[in-house]
PDB file of C-alpha atoms in Angstrom:
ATOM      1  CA  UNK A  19     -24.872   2.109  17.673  1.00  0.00           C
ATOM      2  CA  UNK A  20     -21.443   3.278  16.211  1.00  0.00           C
ATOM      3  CA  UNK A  21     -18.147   2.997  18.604  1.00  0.00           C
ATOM      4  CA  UNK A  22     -17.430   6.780  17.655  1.00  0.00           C
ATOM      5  CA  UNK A  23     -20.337   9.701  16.422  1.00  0.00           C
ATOM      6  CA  UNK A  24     -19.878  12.942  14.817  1.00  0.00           C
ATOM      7  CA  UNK A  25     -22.142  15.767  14.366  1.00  0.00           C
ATOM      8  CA  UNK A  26     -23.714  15.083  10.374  1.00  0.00           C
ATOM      9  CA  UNK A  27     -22.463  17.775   8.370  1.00  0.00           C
ATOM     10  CA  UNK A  28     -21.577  19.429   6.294  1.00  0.00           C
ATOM     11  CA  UNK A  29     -21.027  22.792   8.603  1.00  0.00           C
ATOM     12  CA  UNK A  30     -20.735  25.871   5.971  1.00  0.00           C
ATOM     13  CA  UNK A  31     -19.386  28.958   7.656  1.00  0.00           C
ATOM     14  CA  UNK A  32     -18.045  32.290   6.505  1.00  0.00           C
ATOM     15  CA  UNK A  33     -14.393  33.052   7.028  1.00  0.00           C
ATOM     16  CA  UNK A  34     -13.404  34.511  10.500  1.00  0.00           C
ATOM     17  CA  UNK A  35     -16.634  32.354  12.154  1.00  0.00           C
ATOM     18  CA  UNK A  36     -16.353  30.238  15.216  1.00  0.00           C
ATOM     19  CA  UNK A  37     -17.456  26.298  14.672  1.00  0.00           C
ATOM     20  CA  UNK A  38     -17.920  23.750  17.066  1.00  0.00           C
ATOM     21  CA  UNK A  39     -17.937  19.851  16.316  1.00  0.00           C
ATOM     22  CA  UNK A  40     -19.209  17.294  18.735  1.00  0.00           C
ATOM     23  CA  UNK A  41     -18.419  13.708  18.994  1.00  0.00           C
ATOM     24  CA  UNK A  42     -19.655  11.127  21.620  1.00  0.00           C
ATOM     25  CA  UNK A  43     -18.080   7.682  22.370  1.00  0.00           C
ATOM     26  CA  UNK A  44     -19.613   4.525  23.415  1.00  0.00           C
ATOM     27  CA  UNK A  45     -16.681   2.682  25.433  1.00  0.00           C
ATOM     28  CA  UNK A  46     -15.962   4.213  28.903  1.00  0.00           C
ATOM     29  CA  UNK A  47     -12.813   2.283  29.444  1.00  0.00           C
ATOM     30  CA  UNK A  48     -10.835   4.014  25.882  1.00  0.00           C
ATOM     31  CA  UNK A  49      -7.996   6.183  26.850  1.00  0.00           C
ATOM     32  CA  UNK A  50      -6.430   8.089  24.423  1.00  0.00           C
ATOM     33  CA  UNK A  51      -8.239  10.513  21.620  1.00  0.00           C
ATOM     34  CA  UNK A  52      -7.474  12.567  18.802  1.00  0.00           C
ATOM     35  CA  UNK A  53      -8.777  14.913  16.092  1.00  0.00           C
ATOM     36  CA  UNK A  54      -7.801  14.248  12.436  1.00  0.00           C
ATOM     37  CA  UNK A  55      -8.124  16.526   9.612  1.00  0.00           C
ATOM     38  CA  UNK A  56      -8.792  14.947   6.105  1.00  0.00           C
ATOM     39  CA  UNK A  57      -8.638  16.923   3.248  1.00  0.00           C
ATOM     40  CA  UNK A  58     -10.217  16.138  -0.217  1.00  0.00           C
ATOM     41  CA  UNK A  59      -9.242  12.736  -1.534  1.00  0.00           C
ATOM     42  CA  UNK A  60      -6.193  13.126   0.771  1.00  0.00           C
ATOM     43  CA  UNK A  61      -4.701  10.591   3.362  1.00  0.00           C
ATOM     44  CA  UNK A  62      -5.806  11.713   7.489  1.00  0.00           C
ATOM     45  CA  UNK A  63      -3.415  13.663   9.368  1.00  0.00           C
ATOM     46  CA  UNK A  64      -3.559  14.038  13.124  1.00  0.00           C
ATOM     47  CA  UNK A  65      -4.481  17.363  13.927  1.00  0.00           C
ATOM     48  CA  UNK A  66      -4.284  17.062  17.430  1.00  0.00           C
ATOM     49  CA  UNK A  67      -4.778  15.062  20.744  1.00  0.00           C
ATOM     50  CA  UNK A  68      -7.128  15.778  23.488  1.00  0.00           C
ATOM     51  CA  UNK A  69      -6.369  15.892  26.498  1.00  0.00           C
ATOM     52  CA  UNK A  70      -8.501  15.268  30.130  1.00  0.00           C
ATOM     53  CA  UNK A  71      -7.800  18.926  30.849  1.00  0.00           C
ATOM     54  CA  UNK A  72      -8.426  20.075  27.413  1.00  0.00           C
ATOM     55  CA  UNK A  73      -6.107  21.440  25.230  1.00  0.00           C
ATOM     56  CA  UNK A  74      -5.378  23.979  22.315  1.00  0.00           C
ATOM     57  CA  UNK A  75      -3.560  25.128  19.804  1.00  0.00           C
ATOM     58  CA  UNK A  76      -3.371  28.527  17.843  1.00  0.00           C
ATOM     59  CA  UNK A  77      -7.334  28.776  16.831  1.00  0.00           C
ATOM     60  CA  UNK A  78      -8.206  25.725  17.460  1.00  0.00           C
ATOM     61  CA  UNK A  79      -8.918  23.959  20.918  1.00  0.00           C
ATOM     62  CA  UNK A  80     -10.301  20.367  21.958  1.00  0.00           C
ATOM     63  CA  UNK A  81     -12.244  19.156  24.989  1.00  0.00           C
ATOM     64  CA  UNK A  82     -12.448  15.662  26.700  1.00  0.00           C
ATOM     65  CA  UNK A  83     -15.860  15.056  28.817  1.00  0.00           C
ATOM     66  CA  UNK A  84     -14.796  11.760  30.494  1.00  0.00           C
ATOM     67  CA  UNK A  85     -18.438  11.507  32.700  1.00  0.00           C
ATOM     68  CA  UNK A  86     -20.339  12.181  29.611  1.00  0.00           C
ATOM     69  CA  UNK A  87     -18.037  10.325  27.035  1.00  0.00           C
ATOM     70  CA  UNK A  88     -18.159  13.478  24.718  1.00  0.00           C
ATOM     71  CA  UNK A  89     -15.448  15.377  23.005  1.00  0.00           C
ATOM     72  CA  UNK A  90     -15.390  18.846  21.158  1.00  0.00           C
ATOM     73  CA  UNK A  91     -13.028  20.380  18.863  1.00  0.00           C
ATOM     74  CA  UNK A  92     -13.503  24.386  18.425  1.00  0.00           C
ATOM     75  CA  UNK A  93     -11.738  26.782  15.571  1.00  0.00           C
ATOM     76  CA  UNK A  94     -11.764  29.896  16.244  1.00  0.00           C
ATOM     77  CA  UNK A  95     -11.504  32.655  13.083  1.00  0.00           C
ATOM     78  CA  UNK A  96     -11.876  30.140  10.663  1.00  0.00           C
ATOM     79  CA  UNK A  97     -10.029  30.301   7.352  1.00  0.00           C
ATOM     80  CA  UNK A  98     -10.458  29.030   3.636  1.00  0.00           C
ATOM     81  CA  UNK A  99      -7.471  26.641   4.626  1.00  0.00           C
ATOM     82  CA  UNK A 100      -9.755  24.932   7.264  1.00  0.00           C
ATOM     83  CA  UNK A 101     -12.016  23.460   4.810  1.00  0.00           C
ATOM     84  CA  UNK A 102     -11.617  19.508   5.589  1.00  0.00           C
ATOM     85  CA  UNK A 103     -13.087  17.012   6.990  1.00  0.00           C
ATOM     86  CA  UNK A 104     -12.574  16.917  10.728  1.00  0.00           C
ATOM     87  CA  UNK A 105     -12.114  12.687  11.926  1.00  0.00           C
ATOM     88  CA  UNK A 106     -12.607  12.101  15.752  1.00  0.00           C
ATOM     89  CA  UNK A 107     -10.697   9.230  16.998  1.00  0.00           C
ATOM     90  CA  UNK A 108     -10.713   7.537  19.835  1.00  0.00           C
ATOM     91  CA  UNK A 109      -8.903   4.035  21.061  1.00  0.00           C
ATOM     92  CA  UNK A 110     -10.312   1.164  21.809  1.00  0.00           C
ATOM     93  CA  UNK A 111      -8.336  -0.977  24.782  1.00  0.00           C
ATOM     94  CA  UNK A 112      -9.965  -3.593  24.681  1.00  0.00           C
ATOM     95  CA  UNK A 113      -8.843  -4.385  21.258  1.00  0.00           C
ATOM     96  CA  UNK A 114      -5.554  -3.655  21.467  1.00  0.00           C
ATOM     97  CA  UNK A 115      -5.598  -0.168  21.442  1.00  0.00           C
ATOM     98  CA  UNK A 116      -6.751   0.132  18.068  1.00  0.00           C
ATOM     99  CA  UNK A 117      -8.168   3.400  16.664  1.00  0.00           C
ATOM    100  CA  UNK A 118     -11.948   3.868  16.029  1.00  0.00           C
ATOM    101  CA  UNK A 119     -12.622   6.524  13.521  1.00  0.00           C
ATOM    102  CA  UNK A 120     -15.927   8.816  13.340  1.00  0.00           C
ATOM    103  CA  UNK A 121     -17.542   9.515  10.187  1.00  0.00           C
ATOM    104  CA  UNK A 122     -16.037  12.379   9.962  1.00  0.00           C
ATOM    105  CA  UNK A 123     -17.979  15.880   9.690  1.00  0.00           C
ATOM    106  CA  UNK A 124     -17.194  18.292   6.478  1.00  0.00           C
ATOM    107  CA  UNK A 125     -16.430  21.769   6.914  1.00  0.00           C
ATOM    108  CA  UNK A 126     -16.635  23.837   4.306  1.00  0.00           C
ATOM    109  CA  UNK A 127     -15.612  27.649   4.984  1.00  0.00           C
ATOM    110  CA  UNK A 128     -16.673  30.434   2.589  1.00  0.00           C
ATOM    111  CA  UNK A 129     -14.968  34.036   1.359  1.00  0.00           C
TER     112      UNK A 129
ATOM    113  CA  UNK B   2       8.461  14.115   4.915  1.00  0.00           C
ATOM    114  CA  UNK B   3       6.878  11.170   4.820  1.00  0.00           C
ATOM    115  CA  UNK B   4       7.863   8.234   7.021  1.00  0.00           C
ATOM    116  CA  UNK B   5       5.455   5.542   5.387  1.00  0.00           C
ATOM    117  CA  UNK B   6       5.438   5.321   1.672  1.00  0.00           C
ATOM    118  CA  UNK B   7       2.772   3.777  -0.370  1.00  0.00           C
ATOM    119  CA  UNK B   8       3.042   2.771  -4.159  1.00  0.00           C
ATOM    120  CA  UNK B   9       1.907   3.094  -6.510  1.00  0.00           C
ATOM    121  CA  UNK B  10       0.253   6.574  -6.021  1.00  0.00           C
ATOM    122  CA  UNK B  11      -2.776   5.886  -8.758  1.00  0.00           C
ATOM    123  CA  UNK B  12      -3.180   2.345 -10.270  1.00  0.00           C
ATOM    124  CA  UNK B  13      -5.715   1.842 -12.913  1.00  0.00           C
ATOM    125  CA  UNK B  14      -5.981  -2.318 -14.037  1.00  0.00           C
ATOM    126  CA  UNK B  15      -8.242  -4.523 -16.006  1.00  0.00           C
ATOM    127  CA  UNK B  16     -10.748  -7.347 -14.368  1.00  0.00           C
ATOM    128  CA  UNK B  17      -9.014 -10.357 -12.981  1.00  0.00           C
ATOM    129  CA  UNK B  18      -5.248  -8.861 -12.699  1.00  0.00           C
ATOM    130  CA  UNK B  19      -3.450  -9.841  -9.911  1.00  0.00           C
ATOM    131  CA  UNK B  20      -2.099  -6.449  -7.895  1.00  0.00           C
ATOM    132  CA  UNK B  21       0.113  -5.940  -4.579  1.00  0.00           C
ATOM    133  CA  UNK B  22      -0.229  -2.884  -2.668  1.00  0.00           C
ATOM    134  CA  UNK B  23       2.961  -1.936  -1.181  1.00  0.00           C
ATOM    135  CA  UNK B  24       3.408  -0.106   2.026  1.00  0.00           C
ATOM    136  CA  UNK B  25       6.860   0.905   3.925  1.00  0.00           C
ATOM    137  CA  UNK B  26       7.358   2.757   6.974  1.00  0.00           C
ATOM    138  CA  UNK B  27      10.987   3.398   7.946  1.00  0.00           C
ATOM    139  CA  UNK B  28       9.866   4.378  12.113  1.00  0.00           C
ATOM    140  CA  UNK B  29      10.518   0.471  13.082  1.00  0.00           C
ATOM    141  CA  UNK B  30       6.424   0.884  14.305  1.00  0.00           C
ATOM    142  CA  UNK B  31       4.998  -2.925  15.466  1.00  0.00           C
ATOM    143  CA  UNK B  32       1.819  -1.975  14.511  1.00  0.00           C
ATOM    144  CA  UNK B  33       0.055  -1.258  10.974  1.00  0.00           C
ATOM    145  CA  UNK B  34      -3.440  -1.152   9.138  1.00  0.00           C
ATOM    146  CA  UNK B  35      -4.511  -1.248   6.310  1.00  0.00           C
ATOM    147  CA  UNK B  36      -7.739   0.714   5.336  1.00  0.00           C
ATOM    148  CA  UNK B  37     -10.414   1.211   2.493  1.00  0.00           C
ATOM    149  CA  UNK B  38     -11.938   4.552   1.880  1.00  0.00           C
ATOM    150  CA  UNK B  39     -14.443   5.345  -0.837  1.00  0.00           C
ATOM    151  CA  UNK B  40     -14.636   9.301  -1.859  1.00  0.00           C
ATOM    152  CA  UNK B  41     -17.017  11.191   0.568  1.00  0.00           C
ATOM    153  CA  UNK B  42     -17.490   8.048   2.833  1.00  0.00           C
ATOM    154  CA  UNK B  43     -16.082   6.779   6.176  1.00  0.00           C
ATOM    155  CA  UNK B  44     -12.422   4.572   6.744  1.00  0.00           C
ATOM    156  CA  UNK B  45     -13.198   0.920   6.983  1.00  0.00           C
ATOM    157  CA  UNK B  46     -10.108  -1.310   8.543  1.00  0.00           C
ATOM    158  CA  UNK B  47      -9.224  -4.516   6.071  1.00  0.00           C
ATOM    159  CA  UNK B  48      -6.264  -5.504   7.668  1.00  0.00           C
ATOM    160  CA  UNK B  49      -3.989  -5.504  10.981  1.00  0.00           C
ATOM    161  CA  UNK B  50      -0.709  -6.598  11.993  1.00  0.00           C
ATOM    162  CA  UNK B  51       1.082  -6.195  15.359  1.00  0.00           C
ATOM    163  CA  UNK B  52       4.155  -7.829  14.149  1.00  0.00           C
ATOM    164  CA  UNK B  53       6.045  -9.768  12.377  1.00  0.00           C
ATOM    165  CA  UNK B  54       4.436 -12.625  11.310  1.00  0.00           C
ATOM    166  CA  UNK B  55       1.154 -11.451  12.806  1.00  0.00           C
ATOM    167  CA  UNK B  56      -1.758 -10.617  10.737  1.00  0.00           C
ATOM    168  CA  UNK B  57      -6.019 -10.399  10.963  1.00  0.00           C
ATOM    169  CA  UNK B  58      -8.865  -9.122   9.363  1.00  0.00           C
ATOM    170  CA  UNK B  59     -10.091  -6.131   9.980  1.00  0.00           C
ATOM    171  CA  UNK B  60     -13.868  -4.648  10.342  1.00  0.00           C
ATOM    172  CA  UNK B  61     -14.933  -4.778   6.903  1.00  0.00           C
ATOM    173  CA  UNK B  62     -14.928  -8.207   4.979  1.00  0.00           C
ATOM    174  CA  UNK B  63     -12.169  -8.054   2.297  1.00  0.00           C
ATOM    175  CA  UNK B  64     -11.109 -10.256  -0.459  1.00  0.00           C
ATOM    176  CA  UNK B  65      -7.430  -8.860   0.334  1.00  0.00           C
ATOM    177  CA  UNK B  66      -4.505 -10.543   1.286  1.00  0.00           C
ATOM    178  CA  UNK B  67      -1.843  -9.418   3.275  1.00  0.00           C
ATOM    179  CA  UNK B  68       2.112 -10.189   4.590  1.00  0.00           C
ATOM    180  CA  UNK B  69       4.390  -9.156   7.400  1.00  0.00           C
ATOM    181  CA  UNK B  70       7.941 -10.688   6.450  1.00  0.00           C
ATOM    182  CA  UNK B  71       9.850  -7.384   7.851  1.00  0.00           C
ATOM    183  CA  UNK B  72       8.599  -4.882  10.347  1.00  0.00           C
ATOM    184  CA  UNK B  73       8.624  -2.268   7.701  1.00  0.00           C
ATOM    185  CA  UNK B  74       7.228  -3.699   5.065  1.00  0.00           C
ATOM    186  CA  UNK B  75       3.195  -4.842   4.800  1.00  0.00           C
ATOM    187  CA  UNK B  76       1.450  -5.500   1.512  1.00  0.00           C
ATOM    188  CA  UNK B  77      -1.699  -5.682   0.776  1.00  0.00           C
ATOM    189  CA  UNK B  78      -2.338  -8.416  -2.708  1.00  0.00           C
ATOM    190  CA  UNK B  79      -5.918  -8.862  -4.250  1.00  0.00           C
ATOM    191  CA  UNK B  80      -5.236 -12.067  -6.144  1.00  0.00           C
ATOM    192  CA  UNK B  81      -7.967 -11.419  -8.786  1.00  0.00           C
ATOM    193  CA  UNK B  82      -9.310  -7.422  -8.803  1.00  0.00           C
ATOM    194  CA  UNK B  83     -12.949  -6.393  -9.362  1.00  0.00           C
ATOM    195  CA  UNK B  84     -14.663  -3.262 -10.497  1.00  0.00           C
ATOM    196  CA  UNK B  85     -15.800  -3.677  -6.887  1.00  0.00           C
ATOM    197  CA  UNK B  86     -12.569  -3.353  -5.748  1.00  0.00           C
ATOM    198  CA  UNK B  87     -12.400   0.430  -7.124  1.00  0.00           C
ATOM    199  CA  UNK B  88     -11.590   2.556  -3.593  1.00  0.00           C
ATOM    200  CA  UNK B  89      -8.598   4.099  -2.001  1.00  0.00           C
ATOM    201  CA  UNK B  90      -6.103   2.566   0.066  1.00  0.00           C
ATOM    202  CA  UNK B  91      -4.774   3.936   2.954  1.00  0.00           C
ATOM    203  CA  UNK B  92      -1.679   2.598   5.010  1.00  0.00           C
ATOM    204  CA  UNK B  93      -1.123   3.168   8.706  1.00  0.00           C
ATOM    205  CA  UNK B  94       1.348   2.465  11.350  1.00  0.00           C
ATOM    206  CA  UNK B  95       1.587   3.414  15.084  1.00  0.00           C
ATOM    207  CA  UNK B  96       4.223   1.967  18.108  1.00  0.00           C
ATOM    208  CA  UNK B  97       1.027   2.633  20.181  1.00  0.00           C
ATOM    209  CA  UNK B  98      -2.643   3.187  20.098  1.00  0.00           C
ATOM    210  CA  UNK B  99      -2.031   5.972  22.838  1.00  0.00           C
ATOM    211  CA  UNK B 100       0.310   8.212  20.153  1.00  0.00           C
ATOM    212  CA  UNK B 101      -2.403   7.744  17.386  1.00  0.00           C
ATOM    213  CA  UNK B 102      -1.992   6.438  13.606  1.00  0.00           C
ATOM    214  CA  UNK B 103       0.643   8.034  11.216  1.00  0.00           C
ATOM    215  CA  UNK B 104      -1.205   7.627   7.825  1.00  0.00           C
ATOM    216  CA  UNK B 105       0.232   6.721   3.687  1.00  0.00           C
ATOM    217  CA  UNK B 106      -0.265   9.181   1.071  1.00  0.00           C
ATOM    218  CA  UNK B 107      -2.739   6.173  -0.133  1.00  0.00           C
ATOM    219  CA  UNK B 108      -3.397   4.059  -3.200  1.00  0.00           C
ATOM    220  CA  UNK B 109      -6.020   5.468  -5.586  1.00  0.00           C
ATOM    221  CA  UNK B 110      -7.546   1.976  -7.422  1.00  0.00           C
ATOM    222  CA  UNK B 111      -9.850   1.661 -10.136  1.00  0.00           C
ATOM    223  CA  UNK B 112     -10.572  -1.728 -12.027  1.00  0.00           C
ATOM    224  CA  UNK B 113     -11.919  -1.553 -15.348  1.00  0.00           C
TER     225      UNK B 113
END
């Protein structure tokens, strides 16, 4: 079983829609996590952190389920510009805090 | 602007050629990776170093090499390159796992 799982996509959704990505975790003990966006044969770039409480930002808004080792990332009145692939991240402590990346899940968001 | 620099950009070499990697990041982070990335497909972690002087392998079994002389500076050298060895290479450096992974523009390398 992978460290990190994403939802298999690819998620194709018209412009102005609502999508929701899942992502599960397999060690309790990791602390900090994070949502990358990765755009066509580009390098990843953090699009945000998630938080215990949850967290957002403009359209877009993350949630940390601790008990059930799950987090979510929602965007809200998608655009063209969203069209990525979305990388959930989580640390691992008991390798030195090193990152564990998901697959990844494509979005691709239509006119 | 970028604070980690990767060169070159796109790197296209015969069989057998001898190639370093070069990766800078001017944030004085302890910590950098080095990853491989085919197009479509997930990041696999070569490479590691948490210092100076500190280096180990990563996840995925590489024929790579790799240096930490300076705390900015942490190239990656395949001493003899393969058509195998065709993938992108992507840089990283962090102070801290908690404040997650500033990432390279990347080395595009094909091996004819």
């Amino acid at each position: 079983r992978k460290e990190v799982e994403q939802d298999p996509g690819p998620f194709n959704v018209p412009e102005g829609a609502t999508v929701a990505f899942n992502c599960t975790y397999s060690n309790s003990a990791s602390q900090s996590f994070f949502w990358y966006r990765q755009d066509c044969r580009k390098e990843p770039k953090l699009l945000m952190s998630v938080y215990s409480s949850g967290n957002e930002d403009g359209r877009f808004t993350a949630q940390l389920n601790r008990a059930s080792q799950y987090i979510s990332l929602l965007i809200r009145d998608s655009k063209l510009s969203d069209s990525a692939t979305y990388l959930c991240v989580v640390n691992n402590v008991n390798q030195g805090g090193k990152l564990i990346f998901g697959q990844g899940t494509e979005l691709s968001v239509k006119p | 602007e970028a604070d980690i620099y990767q060169t070159p950009r796109y790197l296209v070499i015969g069989t057998g050629k001898k190639i370093t990697l070069e990766c800078s990041q001017t944030m004085g982070h302890d910590k950098m990776y080095w990853y491989q990335q085919d197009p479509g497909m997930e990041l696999h972690l070569i490479h590691y170093s948490y210092g100076v002087n500190s280096t180990e392998k990563g996840d995925l079994s590489s024929e790579s090499t790799v240096s930490r002389i300076r705390t900015e500076h942490f190239p990656l050298t395949l001493e003899s390159a393969r058509p195998s060895h065709t993938s992108q290479y992507l840089c990283a450096s962090t102070p801290d796992g908690n404040y997650g992974y500033t990432f390279g523009s990347g080395t595009r390398l094909t091996v004819v």
